[in-house]
mmCIF file of C-alpha atoms in Angstrom:
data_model
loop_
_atom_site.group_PDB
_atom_site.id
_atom_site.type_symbol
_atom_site.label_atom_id
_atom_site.label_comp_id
_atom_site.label_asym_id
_atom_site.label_seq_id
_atom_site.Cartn_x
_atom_site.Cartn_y
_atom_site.Cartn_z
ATOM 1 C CA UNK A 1 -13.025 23.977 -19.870
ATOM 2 C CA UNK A 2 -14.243 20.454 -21.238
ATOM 3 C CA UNK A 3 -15.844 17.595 -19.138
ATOM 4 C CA UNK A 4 -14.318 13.978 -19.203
ATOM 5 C CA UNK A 5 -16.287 11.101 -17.690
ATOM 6 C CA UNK A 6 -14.387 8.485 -16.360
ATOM 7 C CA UNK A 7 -16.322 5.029 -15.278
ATOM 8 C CA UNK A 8 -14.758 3.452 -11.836
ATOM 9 C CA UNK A 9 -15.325 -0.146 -11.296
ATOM 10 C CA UNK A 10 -17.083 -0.772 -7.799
ATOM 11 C CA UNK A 11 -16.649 -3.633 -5.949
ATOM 12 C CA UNK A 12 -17.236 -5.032 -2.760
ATOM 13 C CA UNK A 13 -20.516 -4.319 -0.777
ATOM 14 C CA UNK A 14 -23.807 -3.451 -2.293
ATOM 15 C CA UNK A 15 -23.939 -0.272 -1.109
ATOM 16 C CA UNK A 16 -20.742 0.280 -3.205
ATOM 17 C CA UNK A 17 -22.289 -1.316 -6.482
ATOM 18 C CA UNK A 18 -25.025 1.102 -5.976
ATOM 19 C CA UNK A 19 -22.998 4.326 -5.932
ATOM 20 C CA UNK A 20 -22.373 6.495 -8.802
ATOM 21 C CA UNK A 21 -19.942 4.915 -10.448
ATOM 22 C CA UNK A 22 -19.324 7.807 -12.860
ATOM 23 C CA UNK A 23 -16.543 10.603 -11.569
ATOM 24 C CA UNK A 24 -16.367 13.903 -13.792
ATOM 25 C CA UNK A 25 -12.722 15.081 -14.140
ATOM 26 C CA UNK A 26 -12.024 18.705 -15.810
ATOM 27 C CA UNK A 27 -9.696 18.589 -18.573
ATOM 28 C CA UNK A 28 -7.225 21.749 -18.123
ATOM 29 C CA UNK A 29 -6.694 23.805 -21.031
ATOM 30 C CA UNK A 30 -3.498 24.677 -20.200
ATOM 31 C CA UNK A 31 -1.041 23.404 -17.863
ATOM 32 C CA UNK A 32 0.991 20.036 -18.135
ATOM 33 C CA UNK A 33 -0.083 16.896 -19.505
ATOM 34 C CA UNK A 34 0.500 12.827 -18.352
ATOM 35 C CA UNK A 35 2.779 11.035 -20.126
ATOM 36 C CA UNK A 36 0.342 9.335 -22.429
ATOM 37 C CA UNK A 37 -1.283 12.573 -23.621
ATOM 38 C CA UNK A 38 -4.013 13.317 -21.213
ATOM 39 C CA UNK A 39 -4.939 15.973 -19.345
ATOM 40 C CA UNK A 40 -7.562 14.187 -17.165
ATOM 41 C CA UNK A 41 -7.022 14.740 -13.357
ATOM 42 C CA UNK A 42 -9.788 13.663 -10.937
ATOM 43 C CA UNK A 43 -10.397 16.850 -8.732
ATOM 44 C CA UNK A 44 -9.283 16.395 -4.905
ATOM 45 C CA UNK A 45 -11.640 17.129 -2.067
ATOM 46 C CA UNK A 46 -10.646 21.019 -0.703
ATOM 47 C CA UNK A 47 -8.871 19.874 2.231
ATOM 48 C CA UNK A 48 -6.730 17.410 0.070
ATOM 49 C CA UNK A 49 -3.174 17.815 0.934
ATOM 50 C CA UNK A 50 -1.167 19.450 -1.831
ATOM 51 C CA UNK A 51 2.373 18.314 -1.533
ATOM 52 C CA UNK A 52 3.810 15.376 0.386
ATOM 53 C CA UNK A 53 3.047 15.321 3.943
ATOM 54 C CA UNK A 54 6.351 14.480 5.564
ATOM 55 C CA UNK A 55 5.769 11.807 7.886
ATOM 56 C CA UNK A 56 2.836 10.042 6.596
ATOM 57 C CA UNK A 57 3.032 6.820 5.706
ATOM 58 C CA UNK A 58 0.158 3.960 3.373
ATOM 59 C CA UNK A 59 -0.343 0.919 3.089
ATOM 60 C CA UNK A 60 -3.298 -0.141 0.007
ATOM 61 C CA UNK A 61 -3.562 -3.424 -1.582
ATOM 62 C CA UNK A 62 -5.003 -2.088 -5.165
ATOM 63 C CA UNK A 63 -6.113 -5.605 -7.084
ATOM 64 C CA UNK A 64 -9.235 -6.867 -7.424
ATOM 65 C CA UNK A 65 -9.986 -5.297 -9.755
ATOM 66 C CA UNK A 66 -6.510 -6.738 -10.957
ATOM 67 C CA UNK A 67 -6.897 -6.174 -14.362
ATOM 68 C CA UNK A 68 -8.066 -2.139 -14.575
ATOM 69 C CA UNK A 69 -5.695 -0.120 -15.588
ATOM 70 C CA UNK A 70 -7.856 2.094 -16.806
ATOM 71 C CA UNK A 71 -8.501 3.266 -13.040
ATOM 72 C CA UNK A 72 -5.028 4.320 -12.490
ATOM 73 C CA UNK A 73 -5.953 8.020 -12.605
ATOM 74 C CA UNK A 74 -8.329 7.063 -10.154
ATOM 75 C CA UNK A 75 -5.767 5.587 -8.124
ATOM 76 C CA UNK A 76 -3.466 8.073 -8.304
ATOM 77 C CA UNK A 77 -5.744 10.446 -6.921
ATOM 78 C CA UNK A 78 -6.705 8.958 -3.882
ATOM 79 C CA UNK A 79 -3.045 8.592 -3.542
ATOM 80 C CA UNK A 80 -2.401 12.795 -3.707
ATOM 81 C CA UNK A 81 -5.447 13.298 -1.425
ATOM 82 C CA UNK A 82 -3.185 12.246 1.302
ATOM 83 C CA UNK A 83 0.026 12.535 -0.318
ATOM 84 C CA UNK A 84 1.921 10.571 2.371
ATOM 85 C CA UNK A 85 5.468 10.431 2.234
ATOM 86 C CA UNK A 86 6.050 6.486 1.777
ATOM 87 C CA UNK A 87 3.846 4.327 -0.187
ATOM 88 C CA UNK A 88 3.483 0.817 0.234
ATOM 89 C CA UNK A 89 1.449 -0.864 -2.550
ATOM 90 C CA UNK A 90 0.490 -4.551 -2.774
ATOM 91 C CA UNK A 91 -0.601 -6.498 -5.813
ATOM 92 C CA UNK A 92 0.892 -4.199 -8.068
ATOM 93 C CA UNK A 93 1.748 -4.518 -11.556
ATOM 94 C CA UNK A 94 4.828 -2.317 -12.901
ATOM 95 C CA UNK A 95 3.051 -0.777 -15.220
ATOM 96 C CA UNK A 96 0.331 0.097 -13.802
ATOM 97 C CA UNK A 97 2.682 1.588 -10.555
ATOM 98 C CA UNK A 98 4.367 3.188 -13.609
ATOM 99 C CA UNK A 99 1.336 4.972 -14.577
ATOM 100 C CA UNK A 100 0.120 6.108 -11.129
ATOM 101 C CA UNK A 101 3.483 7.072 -10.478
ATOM 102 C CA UNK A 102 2.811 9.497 -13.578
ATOM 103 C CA UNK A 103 -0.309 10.552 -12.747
ATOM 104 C CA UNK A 104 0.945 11.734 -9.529
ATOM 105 C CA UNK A 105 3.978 13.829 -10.765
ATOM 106 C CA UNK A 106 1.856 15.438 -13.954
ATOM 107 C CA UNK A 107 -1.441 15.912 -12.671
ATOM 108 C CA UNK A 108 -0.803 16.844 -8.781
ATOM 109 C CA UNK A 109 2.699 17.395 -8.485
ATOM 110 C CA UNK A 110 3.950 14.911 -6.191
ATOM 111 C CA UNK A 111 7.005 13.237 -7.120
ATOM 112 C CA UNK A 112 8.001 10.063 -5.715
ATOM 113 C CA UNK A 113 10.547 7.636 -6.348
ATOM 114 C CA UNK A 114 9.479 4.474 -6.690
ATOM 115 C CA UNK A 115 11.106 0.377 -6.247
ATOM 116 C CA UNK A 116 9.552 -2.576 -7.322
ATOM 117 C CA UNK A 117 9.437 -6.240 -5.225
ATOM 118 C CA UNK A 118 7.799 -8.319 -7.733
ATOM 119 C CA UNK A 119 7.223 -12.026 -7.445
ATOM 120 C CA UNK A 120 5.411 -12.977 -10.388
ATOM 121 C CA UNK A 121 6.315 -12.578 -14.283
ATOM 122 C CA UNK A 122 2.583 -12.238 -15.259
ATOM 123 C CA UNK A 123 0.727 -11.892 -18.693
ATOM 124 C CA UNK A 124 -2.545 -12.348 -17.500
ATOM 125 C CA UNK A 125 -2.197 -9.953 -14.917
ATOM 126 C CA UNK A 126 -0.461 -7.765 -16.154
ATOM 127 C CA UNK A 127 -0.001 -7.419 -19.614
ATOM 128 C CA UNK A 128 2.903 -7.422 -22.089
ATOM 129 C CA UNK A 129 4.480 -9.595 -24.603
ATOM 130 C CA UNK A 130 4.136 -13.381 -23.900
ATOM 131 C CA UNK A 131 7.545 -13.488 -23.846
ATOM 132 C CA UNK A 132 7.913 -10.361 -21.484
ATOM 133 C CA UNK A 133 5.535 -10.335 -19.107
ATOM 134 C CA UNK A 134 4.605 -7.800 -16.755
ATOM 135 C CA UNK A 135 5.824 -8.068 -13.303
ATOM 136 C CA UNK A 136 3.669 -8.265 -10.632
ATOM 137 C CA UNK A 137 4.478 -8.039 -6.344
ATOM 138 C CA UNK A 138 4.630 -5.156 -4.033
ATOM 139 C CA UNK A 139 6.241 -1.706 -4.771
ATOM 140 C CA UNK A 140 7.019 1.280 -2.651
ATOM 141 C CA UNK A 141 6.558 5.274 -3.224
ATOM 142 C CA UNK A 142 8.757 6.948 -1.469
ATOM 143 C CA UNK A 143 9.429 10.892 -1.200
ATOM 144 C CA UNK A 144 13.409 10.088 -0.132
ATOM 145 C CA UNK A 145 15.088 8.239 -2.564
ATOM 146 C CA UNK A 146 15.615 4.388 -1.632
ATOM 147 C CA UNK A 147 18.733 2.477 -1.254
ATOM 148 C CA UNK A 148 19.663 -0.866 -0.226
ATOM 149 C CA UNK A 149 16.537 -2.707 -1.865
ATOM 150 C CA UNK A 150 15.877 -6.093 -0.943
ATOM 151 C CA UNK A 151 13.148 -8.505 -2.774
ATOM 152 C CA UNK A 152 12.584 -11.889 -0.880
ATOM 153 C CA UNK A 153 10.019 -14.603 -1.891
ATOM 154 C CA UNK A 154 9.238 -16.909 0.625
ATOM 155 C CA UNK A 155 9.951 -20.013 0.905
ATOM 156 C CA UNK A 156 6.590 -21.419 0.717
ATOM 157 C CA UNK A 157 4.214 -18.715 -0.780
ATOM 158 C CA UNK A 158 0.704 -20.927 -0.633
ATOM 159 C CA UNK A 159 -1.107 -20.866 -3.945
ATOM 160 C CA UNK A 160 0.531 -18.130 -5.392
ATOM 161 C CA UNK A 161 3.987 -17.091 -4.786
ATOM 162 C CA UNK A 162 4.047 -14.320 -2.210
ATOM 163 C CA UNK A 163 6.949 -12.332 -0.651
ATOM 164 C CA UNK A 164 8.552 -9.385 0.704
ATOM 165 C CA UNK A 165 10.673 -6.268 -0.422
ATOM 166 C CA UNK A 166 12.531 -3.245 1.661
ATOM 167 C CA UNK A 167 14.491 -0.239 1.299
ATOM 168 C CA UNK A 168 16.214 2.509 3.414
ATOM 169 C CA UNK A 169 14.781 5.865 3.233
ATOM 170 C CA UNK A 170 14.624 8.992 5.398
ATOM 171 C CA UNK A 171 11.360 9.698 7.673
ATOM 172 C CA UNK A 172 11.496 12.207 10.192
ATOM 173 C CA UNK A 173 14.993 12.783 8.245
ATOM 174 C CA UNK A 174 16.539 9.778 10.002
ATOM 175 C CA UNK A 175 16.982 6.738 8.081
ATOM 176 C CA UNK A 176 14.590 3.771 8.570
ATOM 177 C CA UNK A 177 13.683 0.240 6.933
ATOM 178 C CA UNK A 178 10.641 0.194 5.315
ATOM 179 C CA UNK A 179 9.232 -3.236 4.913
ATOM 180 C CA UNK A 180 6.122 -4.223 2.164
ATOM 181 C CA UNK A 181 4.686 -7.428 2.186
ATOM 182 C CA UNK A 182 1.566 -9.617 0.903
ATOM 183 C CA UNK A 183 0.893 -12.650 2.762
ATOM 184 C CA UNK A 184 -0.827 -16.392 1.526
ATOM 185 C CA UNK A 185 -4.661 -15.717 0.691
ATOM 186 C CA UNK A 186 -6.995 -16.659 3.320
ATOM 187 C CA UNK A 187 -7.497 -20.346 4.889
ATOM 188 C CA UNK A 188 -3.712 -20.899 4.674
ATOM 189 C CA UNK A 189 -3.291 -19.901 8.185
ATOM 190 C CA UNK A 190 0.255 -22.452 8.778
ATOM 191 C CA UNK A 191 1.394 -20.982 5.493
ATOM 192 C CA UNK A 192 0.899 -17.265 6.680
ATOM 193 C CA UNK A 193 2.619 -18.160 10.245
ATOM 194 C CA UNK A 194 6.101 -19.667 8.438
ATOM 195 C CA UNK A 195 6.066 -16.683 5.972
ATOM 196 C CA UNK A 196 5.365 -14.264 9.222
ATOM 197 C CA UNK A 197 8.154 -15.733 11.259
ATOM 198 C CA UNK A 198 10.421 -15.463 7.943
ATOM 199 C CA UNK A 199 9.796 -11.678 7.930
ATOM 200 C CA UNK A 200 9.884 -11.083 11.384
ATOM 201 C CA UNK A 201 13.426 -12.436 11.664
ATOM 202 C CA UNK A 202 14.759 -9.688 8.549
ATOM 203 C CA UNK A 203 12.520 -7.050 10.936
ATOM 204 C CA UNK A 204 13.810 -7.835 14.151
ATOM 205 C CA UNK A 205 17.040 -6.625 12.679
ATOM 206 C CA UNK A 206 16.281 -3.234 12.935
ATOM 207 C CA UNK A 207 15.833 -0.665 15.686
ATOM 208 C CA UNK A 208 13.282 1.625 13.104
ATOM 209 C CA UNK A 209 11.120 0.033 10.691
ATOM 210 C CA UNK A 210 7.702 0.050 9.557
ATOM 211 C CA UNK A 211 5.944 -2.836 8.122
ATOM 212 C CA UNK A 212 3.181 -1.835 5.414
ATOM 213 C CA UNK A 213 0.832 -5.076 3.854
ATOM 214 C CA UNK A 214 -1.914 -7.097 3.425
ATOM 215 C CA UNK A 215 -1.162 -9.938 6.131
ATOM 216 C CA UNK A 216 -4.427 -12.196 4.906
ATOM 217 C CA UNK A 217 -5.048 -12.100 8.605
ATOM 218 C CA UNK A 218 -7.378 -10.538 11.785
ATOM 219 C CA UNK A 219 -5.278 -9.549 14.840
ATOM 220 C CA UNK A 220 -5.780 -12.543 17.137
ATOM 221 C CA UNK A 221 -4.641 -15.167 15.087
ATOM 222 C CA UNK A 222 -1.726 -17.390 16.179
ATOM 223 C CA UNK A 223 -0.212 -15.945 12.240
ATOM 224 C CA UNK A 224 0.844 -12.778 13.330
ATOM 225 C CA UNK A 225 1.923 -13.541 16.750
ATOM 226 C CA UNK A 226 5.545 -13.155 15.603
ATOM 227 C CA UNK A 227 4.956 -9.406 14.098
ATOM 228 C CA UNK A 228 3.034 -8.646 16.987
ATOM 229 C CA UNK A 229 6.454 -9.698 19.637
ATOM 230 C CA UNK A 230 8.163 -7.074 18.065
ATOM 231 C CA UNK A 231 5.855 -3.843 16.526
ATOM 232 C CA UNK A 232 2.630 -2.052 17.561
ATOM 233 C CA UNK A 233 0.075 -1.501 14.866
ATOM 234 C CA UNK A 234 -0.820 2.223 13.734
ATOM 235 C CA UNK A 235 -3.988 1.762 15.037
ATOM 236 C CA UNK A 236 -3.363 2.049 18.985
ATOM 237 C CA UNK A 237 -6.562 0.778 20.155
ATOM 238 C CA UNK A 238 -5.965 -2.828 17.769
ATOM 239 C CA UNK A 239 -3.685 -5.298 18.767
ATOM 240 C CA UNK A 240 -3.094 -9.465 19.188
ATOM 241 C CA UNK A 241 -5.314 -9.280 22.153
ATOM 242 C CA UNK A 242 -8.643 -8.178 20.188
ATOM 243 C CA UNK A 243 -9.747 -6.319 23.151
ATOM 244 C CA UNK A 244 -9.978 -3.157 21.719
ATOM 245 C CA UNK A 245 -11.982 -2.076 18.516
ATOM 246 C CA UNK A 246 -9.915 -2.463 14.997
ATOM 247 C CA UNK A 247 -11.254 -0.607 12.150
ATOM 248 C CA UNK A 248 -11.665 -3.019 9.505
ATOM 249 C CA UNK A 249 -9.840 -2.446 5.965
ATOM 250 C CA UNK A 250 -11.774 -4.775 3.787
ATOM 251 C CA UNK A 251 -14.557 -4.680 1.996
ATOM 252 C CA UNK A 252 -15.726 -7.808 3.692
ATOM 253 C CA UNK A 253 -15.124 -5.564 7.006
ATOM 254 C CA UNK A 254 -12.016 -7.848 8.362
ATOM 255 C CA UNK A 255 -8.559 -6.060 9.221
ATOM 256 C CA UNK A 256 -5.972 -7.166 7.182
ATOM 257 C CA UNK A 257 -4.303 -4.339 6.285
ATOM 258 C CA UNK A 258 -1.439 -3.300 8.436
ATOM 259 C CA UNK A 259 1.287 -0.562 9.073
ATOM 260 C CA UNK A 260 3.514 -2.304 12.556
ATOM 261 C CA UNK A 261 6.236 0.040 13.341
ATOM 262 C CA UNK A 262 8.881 -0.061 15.847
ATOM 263 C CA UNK A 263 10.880 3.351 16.553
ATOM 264 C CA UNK A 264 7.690 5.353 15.521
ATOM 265 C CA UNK A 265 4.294 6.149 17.928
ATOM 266 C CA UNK A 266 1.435 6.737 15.456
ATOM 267 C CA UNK A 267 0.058 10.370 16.154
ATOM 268 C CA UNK A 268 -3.147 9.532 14.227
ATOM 269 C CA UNK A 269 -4.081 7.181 11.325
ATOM 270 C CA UNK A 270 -7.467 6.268 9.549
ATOM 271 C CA UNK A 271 -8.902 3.715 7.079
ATOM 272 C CA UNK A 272 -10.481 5.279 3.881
ATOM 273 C CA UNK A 273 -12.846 3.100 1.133
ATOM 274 C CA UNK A 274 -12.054 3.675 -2.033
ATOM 275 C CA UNK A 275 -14.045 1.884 -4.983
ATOM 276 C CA UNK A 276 -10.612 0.963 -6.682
ATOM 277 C CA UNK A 277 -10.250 -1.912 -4.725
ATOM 278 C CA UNK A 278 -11.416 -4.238 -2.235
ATOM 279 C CA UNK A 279 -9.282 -3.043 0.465
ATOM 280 C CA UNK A 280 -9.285 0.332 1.982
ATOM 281 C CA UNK A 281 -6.253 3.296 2.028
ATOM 282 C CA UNK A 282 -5.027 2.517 5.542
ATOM 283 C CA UNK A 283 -2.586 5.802 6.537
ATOM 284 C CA UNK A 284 -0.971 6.909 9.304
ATOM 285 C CA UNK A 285 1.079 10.225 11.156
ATOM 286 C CA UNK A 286 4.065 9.141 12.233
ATOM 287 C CA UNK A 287 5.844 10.747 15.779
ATOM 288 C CA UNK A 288 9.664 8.678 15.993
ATOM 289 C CA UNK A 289 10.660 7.987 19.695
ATOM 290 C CA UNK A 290 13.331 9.439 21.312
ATOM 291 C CA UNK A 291 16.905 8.676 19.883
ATOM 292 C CA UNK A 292 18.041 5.250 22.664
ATOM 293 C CA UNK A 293 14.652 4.136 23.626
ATOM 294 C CA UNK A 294 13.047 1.146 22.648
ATOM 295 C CA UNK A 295 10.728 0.506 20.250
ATOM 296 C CA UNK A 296 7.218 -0.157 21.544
ATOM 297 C CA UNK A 297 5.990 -3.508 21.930
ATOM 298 C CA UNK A 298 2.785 -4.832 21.895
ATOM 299 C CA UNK A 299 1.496 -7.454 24.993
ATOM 300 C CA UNK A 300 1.897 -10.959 23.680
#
């Protein structure tokens, strides 16, 4: 057996910088390989799950670095440590989604369909010919195959045009809309509110949903007052109140990560630091609620 050292970009705090930034993956002698001719798989912790865990569902914003595709084996296996059944990703370029998609399938054997809801044609970003760009949005991993997809930019995106995509899949074996967003960056608080309002209105449609993204925004701003009329977070004790304690999914220790559901009780979840991005893996075990009742509602 061989030794492959892989260098991970670290970002965010210090105390992150000042980690080991230098992750030793074996290289399997036999066995299958990833599409591009590898056979590098970073090693899971022992209590890593090993096929996908029906029921869980993450949310992970995985720019910044944007540009580090290099790190997609990386990403990919903080992705099978949990192996959740739906995958929300933010930021995303399609070929880098392409590759952790990959790594996933030939390196830990979770397979996962995959739709894209990008927003941006980008070369910088992303790569590509200058006259074929690489796209660049949200996309979702999903266990179920999707149907139905919808991509919607909003109407007024801020500095950079934002939006939103969904899908019907199965979770719990029932069929429910899955919803993937990325709000305007920070400090364009009236943006985020119309682009919250325009999502809520698509959500409010539907009895079972969940909403995975990066909303740009802490819980007790006037923003996500319309998300919060209709869906509970997956973190019970966080809400539009700010009474209780939210864990913070930032490197700069804000929550802005979110997974609202409506149909669904959260049985546990938890917030996970990875040094392939600034935000955290937010995840979450998903309970439905009883066929008829109403989804829960957070206090306005």
């Amino acid at each position: 057996m061989c030794l492959h050292f892989e260098e991970a970009m670290v970002t965010g705090t210090a105390a992150r910088l000042l980690a080991g930034t230098v992750i030793v993956a074996c290289v399997a002698l036999v066995g299958p390989s990833a599409p591009d001719g590898t056979r590098i798989a970073v090693p899971l912790s022992a209590d890593a799950a090993r096929e996908v865990v029906p029921n869980w569902v993450m949310t992970w914003n995985i720019c910044n670095p944007c540009d580090a595709s290099r790190h997609n084996v990386g990403r990919a296996a903080e992705i099978a440590t949990y192996a959740p059944q739906v995958v929300g990703l933010q930021e995303a370029c399609v070929r880098d989604v392409e590759r952790i998609r990959d790594h996933l399938r030939y390196l830990y054997g979770l397979v996962y369909h995959v739709e894209y809801g990008s927003v941006l044609r980008s070369w910088g970003r992303c790569g590509g010919l200058p006259w074929s760009p690489g796209g660049f949005g949200q996309a979702i991993l999903s266990a179920a195959p999707m149907t139905d997809r919808m991509n919607v930019e909003y109407p007024d995106g801020g500095s950079e045009d934002r939006g939103y995509m969904a899908v019907t899949t199965l979770v719990d074996g029932r069929p429910v809309r899955v919803f993937n967003t990325h709000l305007a960056q920070r400090r364009q608080e009236a943006v985020r509110a119309k682009q919250t309002r325009v999502l809520a209105a698509e959500v409010a449609r539907h009895d079972r949903t969940i909403v995975l993204g990066d909303f740009n925004a802490v819980p007790d701003t006037a923003e996500l007052t319309a998300m919060w009329g209709l869906a509970t977070d997956a973190d019970p004790g966080c809400g539009p109140s700010a009474t209780g304690t939210c864990e913070p999914t930032t490197d700069w220790r804000s929550k802005f990560d979110y997974i609202f559901l409506r149909g669904f009780v959260p049985l546990e979840h938890g917030v996970h630091p990875t040094p392939y991005s600034d935000h955290d893996l937010l995840h979450a075990d998903l309970r439905p609620t009883q066929p008829g009742a109403a989804a829960p509602r957070s206090s306005p």
